[in-house]
Coordinates of C-alpha atoms in Angstrom, one line a residue:
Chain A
X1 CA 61.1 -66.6 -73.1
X2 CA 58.2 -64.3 -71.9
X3 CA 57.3 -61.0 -74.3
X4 CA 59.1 -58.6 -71.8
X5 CA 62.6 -60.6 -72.5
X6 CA 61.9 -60.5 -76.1
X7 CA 61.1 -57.0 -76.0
X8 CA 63.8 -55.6 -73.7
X9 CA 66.3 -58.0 -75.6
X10 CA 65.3 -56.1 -79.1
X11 CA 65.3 -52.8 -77.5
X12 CA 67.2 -50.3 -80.4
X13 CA 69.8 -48.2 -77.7
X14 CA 71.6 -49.1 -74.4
X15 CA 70.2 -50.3 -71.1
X16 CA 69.7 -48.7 -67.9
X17 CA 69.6 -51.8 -66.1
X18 CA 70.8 -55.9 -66.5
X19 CA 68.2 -56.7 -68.5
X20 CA 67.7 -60.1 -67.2
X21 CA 67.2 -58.3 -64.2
X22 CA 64.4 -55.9 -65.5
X23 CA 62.8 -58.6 -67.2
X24 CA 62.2 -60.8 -64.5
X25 CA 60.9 -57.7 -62.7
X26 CA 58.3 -56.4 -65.0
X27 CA 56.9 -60.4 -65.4
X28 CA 56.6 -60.3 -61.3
X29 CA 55.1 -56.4 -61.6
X30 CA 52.3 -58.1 -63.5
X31 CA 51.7 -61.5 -61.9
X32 CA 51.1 -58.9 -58.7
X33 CA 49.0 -56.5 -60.1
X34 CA 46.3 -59.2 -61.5
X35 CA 46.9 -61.6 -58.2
X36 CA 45.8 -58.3 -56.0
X37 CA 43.1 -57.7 -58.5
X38 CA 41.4 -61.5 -58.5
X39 CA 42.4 -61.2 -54.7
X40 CA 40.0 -58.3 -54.1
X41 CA 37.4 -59.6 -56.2
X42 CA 37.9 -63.0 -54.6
X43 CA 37.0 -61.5 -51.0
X44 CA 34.3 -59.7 -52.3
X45 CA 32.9 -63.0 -53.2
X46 CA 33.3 -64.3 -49.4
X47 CA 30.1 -64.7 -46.5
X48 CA 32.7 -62.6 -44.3
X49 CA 33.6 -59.6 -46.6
X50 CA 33.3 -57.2 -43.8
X51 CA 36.3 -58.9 -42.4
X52 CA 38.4 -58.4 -45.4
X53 CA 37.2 -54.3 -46.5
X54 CA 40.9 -53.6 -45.4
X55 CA 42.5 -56.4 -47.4
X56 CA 40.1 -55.6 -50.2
X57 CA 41.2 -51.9 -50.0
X58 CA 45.1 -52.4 -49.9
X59 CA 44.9 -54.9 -52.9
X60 CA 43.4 -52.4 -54.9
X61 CA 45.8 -50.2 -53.9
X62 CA 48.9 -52.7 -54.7
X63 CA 47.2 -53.4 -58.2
X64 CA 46.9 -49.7 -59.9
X65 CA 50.6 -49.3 -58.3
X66 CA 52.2 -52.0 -60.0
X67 CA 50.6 -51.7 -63.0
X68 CA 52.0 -48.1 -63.3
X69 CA 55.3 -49.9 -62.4
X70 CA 55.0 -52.1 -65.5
X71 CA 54.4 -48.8 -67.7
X72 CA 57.3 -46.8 -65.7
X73 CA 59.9 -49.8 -66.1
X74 CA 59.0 -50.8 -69.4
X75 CA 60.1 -47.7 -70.8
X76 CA 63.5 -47.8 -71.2
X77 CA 63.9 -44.6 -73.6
X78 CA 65.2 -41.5 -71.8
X79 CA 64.7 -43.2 -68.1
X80 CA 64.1 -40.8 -65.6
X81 CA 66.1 -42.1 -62.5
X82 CA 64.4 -39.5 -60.2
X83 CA 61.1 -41.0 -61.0
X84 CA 61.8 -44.8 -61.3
X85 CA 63.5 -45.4 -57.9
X86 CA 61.3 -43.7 -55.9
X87 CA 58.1 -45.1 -57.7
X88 CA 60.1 -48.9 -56.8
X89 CA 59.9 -47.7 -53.5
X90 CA 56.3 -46.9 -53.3
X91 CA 55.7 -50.3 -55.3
X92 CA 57.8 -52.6 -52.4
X93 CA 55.6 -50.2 -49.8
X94 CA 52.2 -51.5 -51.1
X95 CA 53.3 -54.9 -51.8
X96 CA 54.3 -55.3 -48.1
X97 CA 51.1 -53.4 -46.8
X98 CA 48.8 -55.7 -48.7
X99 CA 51.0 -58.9 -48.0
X100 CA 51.2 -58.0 -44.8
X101 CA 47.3 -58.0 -44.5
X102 CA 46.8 -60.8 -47.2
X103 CA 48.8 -63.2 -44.6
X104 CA 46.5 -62.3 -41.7
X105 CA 43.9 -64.0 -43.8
X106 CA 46.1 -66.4 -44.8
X107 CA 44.8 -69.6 -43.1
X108 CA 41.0 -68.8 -43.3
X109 CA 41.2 -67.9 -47.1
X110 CA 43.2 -70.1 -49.6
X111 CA 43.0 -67.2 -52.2
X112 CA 44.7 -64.7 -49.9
X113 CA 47.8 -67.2 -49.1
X114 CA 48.6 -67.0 -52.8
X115 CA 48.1 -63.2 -53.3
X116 CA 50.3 -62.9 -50.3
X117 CA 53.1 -65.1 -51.9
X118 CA 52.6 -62.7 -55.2
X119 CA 53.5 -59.5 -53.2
X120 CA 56.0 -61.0 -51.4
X121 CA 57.4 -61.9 -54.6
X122 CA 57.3 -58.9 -56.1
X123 CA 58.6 -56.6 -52.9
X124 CA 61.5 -58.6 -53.5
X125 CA 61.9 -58.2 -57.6
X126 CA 61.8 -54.4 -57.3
X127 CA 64.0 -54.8 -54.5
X128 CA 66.7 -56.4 -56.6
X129 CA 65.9 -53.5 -59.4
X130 CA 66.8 -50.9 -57.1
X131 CA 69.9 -52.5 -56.0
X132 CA 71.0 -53.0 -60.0
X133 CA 70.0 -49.6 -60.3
X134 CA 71.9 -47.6 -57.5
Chain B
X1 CA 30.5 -28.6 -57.5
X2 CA 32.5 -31.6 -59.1
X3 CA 31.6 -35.1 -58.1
X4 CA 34.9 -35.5 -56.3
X5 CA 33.8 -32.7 -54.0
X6 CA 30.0 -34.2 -53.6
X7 CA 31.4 -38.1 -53.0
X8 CA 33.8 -36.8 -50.6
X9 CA 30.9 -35.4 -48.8
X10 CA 29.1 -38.5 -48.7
X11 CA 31.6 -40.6 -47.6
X12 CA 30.3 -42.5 -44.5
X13 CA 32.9 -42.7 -41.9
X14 CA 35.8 -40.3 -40.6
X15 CA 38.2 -38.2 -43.0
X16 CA 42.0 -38.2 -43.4
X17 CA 42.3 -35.2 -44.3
X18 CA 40.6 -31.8 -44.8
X19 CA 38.2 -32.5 -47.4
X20 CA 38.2 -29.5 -49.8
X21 CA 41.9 -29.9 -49.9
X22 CA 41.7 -33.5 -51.2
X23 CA 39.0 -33.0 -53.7
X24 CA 41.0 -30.4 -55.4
X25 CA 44.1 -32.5 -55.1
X26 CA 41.7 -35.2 -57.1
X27 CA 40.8 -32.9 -59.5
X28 CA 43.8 -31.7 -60.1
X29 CA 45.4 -34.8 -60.9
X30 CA 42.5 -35.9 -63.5
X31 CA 43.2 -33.0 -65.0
X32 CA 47.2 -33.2 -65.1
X33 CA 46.7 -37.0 -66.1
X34 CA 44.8 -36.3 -69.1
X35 CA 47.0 -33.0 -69.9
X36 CA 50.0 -35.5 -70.2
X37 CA 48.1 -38.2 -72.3
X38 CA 46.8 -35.2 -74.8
X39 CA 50.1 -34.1 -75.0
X40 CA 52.1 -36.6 -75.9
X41 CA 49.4 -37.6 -78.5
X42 CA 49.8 -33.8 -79.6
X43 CA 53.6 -34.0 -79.8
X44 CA 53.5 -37.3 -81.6
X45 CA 51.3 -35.1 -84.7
X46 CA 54.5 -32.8 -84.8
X47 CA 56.7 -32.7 -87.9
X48 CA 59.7 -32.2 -85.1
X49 CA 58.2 -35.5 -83.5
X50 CA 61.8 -36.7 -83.1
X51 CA 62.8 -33.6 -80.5
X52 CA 60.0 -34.5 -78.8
X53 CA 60.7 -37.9 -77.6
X54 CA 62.1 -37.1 -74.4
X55 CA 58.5 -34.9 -73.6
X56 CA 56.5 -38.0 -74.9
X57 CA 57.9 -40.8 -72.1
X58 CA 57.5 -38.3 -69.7
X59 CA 54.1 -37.4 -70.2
X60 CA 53.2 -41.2 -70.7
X61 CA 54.8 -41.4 -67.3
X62 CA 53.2 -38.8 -65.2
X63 CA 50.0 -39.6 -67.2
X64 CA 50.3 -43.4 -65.4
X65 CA 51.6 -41.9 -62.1
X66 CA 48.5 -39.4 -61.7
X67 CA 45.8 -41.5 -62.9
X68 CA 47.1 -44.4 -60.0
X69 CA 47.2 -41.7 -57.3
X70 CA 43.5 -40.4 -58.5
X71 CA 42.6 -43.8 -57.6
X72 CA 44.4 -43.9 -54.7
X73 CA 43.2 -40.9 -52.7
X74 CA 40.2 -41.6 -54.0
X75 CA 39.5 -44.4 -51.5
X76 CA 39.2 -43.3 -47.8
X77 CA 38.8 -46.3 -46.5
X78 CA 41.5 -47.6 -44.4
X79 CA 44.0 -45.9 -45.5
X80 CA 47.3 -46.2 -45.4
X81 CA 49.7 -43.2 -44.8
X82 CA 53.0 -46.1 -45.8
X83 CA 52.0 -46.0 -49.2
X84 CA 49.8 -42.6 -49.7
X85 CA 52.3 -40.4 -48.9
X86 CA 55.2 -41.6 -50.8
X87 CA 53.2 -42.1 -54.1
X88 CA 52.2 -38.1 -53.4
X89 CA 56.0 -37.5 -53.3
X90 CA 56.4 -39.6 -56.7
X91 CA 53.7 -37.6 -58.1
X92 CA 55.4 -34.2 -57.1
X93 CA 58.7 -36.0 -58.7
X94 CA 57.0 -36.9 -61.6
X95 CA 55.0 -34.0 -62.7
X96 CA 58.7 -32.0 -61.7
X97 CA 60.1 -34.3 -64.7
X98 CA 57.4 -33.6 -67.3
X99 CA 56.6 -30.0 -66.6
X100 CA 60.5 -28.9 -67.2
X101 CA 60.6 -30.7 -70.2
X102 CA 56.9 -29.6 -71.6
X103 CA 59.0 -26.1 -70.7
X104 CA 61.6 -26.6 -72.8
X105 CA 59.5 -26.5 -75.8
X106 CA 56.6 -24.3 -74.8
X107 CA 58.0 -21.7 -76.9
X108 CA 57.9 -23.6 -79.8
X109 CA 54.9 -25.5 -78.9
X110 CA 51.5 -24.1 -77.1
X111 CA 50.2 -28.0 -76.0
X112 CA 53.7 -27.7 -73.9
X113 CA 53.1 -24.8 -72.4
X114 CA 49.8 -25.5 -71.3
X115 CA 50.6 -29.2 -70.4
X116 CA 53.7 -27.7 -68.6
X117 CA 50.9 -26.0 -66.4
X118 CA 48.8 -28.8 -65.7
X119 CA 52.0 -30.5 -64.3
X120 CA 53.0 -27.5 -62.1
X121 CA 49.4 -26.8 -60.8
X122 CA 49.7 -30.4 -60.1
X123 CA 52.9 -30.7 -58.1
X124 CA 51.6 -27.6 -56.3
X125 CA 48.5 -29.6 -55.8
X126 CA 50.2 -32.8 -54.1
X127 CA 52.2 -30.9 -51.6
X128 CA 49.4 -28.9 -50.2
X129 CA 48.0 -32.7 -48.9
X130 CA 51.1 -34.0 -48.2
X131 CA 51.2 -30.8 -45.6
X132 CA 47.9 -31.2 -45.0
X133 CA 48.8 -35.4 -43.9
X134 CA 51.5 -34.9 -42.0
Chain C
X1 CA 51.3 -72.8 -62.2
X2 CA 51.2 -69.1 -62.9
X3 CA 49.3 -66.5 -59.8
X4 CA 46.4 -66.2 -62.1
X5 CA 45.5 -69.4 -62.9
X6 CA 46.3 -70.2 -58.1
X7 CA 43.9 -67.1 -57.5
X8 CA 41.2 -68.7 -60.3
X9 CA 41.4 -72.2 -58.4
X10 CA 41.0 -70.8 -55.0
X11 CA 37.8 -68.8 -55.8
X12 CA 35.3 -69.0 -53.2
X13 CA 32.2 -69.4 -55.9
X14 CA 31.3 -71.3 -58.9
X15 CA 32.6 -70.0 -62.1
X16 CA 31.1 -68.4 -65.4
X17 CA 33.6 -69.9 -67.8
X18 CA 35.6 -73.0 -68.1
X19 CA 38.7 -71.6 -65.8
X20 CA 41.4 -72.9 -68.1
X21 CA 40.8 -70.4 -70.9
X22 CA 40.0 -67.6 -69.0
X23 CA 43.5 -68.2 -66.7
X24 CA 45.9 -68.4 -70.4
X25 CA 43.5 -65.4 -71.4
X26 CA 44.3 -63.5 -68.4
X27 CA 48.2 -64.2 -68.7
X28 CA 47.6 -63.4 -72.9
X29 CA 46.3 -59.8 -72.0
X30 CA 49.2 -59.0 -69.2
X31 CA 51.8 -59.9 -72.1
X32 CA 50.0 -58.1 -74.4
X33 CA 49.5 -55.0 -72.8
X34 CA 53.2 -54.8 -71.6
X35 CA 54.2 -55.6 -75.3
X36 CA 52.5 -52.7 -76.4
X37 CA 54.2 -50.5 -73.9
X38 CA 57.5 -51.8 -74.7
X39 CA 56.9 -51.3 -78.6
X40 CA 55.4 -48.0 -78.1
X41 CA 58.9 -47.0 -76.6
X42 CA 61.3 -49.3 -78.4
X43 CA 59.4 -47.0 -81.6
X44 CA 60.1 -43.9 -80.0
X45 CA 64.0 -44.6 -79.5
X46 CA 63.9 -45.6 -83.2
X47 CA 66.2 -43.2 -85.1
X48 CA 63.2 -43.6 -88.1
X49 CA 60.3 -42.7 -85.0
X50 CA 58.4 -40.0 -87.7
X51 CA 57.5 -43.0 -89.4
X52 CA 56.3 -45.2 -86.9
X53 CA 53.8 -42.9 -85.1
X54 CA 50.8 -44.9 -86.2
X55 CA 52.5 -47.8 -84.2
X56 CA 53.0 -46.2 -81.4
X57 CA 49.5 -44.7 -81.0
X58 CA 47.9 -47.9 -81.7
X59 CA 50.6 -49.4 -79.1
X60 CA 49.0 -47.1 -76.3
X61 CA 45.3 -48.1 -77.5
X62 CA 45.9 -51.8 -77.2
X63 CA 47.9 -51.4 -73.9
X64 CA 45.6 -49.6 -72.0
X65 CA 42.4 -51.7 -73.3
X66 CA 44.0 -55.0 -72.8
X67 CA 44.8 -53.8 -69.3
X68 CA 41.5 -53.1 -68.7
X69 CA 40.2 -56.0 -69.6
X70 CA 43.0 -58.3 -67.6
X71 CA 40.7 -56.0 -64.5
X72 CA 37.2 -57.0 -65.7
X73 CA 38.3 -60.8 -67.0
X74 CA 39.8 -61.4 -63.6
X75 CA 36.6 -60.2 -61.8
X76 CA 34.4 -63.1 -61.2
X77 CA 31.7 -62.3 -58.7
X78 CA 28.5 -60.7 -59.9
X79 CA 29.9 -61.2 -64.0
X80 CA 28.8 -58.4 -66.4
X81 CA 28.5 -60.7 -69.5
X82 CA 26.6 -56.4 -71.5
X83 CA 30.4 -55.2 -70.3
X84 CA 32.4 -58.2 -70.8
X85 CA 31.5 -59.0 -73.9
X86 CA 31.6 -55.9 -76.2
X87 CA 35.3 -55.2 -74.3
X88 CA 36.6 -58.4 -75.1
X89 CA 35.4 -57.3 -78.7
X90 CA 37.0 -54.6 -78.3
X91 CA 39.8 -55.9 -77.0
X92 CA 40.4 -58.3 -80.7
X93 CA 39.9 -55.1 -82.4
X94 CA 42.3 -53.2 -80.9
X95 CA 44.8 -56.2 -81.2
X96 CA 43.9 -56.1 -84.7
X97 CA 45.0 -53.0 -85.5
X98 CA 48.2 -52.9 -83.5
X99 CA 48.9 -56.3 -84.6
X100 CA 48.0 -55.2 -88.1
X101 CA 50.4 -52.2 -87.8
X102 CA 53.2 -53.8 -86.5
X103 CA 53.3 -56.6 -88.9
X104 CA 54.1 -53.5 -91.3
X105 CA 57.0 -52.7 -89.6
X106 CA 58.3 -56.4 -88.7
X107 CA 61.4 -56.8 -91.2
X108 CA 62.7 -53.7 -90.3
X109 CA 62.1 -53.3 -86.2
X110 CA 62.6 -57.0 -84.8
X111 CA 60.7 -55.2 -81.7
X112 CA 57.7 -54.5 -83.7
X113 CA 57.6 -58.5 -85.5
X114 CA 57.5 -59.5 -81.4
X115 CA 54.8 -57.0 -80.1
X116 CA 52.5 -58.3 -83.7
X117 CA 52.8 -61.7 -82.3
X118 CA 51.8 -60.9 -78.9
X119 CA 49.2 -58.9 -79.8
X120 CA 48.0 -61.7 -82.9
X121 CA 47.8 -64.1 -79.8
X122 CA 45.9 -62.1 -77.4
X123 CA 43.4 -61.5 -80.4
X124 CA 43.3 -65.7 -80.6
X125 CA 42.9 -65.5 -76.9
X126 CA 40.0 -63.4 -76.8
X127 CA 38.1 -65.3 -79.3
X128 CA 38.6 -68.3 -77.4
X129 CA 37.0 -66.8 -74.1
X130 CA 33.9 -65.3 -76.3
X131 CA 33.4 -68.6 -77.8
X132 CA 33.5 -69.9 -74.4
X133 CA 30.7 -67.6 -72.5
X134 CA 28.8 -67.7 -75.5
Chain D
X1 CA 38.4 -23.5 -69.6
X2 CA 39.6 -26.7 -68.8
X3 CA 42.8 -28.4 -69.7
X4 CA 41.0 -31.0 -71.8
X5 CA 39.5 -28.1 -74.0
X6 CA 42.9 -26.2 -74.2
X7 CA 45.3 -29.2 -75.4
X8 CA 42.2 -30.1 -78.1
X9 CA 42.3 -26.6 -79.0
X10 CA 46.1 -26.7 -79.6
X11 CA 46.2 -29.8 -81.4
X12 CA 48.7 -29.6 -84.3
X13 CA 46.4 -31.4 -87.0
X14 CA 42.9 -31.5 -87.9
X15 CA 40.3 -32.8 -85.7
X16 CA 38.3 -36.0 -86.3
X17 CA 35.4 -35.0 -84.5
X18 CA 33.5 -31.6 -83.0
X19 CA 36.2 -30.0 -80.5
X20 CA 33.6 -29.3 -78.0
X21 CA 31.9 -32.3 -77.9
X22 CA 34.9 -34.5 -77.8
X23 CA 36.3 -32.2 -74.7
X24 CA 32.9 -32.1 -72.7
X25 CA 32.7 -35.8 -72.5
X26 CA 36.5 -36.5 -72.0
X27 CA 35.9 -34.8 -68.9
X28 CA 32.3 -36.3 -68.1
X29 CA 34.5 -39.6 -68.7
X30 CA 37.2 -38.6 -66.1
X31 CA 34.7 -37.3 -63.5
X32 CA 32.8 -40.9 -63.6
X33 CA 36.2 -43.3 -63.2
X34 CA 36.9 -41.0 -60.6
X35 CA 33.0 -41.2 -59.3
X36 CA 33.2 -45.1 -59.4
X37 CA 36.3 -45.5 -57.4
X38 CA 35.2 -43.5 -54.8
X39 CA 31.6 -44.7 -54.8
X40 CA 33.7 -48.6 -54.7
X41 CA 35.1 -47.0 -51.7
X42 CA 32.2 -45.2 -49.6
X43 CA 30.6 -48.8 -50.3
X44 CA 33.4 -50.9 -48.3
X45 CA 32.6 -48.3 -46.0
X46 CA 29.1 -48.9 -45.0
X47 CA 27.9 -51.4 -42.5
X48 CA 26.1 -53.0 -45.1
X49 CA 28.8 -53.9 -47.5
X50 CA 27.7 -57.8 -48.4
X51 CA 24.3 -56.0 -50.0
X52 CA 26.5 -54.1 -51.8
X53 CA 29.3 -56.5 -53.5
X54 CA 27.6 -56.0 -57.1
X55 CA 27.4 -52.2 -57.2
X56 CA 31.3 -52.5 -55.5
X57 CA 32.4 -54.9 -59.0
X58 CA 30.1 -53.0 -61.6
X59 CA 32.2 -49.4 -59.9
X60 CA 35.5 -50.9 -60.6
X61 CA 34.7 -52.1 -64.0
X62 CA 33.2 -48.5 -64.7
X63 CA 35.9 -46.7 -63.6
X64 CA 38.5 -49.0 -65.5
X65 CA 37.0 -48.8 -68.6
X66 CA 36.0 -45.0 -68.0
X67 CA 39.8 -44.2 -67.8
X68 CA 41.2 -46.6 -70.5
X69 CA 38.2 -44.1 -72.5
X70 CA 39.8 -41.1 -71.8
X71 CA 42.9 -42.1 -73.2
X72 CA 41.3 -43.3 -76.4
X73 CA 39.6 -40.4 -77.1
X74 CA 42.4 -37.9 -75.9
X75 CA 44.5 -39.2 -78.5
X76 CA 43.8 -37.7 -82.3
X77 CA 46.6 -38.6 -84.0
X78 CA 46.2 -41.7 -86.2
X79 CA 42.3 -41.7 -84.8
X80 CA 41.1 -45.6 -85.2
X81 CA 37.2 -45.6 -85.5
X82 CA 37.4 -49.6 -85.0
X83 CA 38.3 -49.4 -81.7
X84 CA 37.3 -46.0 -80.9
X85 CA 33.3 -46.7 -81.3
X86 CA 32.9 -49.8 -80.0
X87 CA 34.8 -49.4 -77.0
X88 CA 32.7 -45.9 -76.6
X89 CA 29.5 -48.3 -76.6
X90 CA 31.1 -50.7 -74.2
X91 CA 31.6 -47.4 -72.2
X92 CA 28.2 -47.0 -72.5
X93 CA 27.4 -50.0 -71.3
X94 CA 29.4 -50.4 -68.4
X95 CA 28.1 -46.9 -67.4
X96 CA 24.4 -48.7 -67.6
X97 CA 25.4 -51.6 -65.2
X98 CA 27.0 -49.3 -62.4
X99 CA 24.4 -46.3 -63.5
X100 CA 21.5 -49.1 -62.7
X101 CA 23.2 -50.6 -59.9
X102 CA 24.1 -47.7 -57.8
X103 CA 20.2 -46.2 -58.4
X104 CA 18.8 -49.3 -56.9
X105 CA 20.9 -47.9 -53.4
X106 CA 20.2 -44.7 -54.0
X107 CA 17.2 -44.2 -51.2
X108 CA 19.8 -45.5 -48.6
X109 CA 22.9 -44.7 -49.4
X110 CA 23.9 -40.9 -50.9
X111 CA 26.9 -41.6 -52.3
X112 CA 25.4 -43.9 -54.5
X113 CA 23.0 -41.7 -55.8
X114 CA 25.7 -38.9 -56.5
X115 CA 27.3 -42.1 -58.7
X116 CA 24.3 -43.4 -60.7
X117 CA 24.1 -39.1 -61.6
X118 CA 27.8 -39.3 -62.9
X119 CA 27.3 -43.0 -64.6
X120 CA 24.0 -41.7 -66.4
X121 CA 25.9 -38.1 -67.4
X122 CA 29.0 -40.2 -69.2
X123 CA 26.3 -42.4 -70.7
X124 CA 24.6 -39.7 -72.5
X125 CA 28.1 -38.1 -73.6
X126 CA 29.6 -41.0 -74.8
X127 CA 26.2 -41.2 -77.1
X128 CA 26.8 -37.5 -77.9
X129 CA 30.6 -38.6 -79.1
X130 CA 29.1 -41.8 -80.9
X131 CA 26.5 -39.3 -82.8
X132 CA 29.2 -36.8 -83.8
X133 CA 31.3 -39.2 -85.4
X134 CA 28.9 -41.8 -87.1

């Protein structure tokens, strides 16, 4: 069992959301957040860079957005639901944006077909969130 | 003039938007993200600490929030009006959330009052470029 | 095969450290720092929260460092070992001192025993990637 | 007067260091994170952007560890002079790297030398920080 499920499961008052649910969530927030990270960092590192500013760009982007979504939905005490869905919205919005421009680079860069998989991922986790939490 | 303002004057290709308005916007949400993270520091050095929990997530949220959208309209490169403009509109949301609350007690504590103002000037701040994008 | 430890395998140069240690480091420090964040508000819904303010404050320190670090460990190209270095220092001290703190509150706050074992093992963690670019 | 000088001014407890020290370089700290992401930006901007890959990573590491450094030092309460020194020094040292860096483009590209000024400036106040509370 991962920290955030131990965490969320010792949590002292009531939950907002199924905690199996949130959990799995804030685990995927982070895997996305470092995979855009190494992904940026990983195209700097390529002869073509200039081909992949944009993708370079959006993944920083997708990175500082889901790691505020970690912070946002790891806070469980007085949850602000006029804050949280909206920022889950903005989150799936950059995780398709730079998936979307990951998988254009897909075939040419190994690298990118993972970070692509990782925002894929995650667009759908926060997805499920904001179903559990309507 | 800050070095928002002079890197926004260097930037090498074609703006998104009228510069001076952005580089306030930036400064402006520096400002209201450190306001938040002083703040809740301040309220946690209360003797009426436990009043103040609701004022503390908050601030630790619209401190996150803020410092991500820095980041984000920091970088002109690219950009992406899918993602800019709702995180602008979560920023509005969130600095809504903390500055009623820093409100509520800005009576009864001064760091409230003038975090309170930071998150107004702030909200105030992300709709003028939000008109000035659309 | 976690996203980290893909997006390591995949990079386009040669590495500075042995890339199994730095990948379960990396995956230590995104634990860690959501941990922290959790604990941090799990104290603050604590009916007992007056006496845990040295926790949380020492939460939010370790949180934000060992994000930072996940940025600057999971940047390969052009390595800083004058930046990495001291932060990973850093990075076992503030560990330390959350761990340290929330050890003190383990038998009472379950929450607090989980986030001094996190933080205890991104301290080992650390120390394992120092020894390693040393 | 800025907001970082206000909320120190209004801090419920006593200080750990010189008010006005403290508040001048928490905002010298904010004004370089937000000086590094930009000048990361203006660089994947330039035609040139393969010369400039090193001064794009040593920016990013600045401005995360710039930001993680204005949290640190915002926060007074329970003030932790284990973490809070070194990390100013590895502020200091990241803020050398990018400060270096962006001085050896500074001839071709302006937004660079605009950077290495901001980089230098939070080098010296971090120093005026560490002086003030050795």
């Amino acid at each position: 069992m991962s920290y955030a499920s131990k965490l969320l499961y010792t949590y002292p008052r009531t939950f907002n959301v199924d905690a199996r649910v949130l959990t799995a969530t804030v685990d995927d927030l982070k895997d996305c957040a470092q995979a855009c990270t190494a992904d940026a960092d990983d195209d700097l590192s390529e002869p073509d860079v200039a081909e992949l500013v944009m993708c370079i760009r959006l993944c920083l982007d997708c990175a500082d957005i889901c790691t505020t979504t970690v912070g946002v939905t790891s806070r469980q005490t007085e949850y602000d639901a006029n804050v949280t869905r909206p920022l889950l919205q903005v989150c799936m919005a950059t995780c398709k944006s730079a998936g979307d421009e990951c998988e254009r680079h897909a075939m040419m860069h190994e690298h990118c077909r993972v970070c692509a998989e990782a925002c894929r991922h995650c667009e759908r986790a926060c997805q499920e969130v904001l179903n559990a939490i309507m």
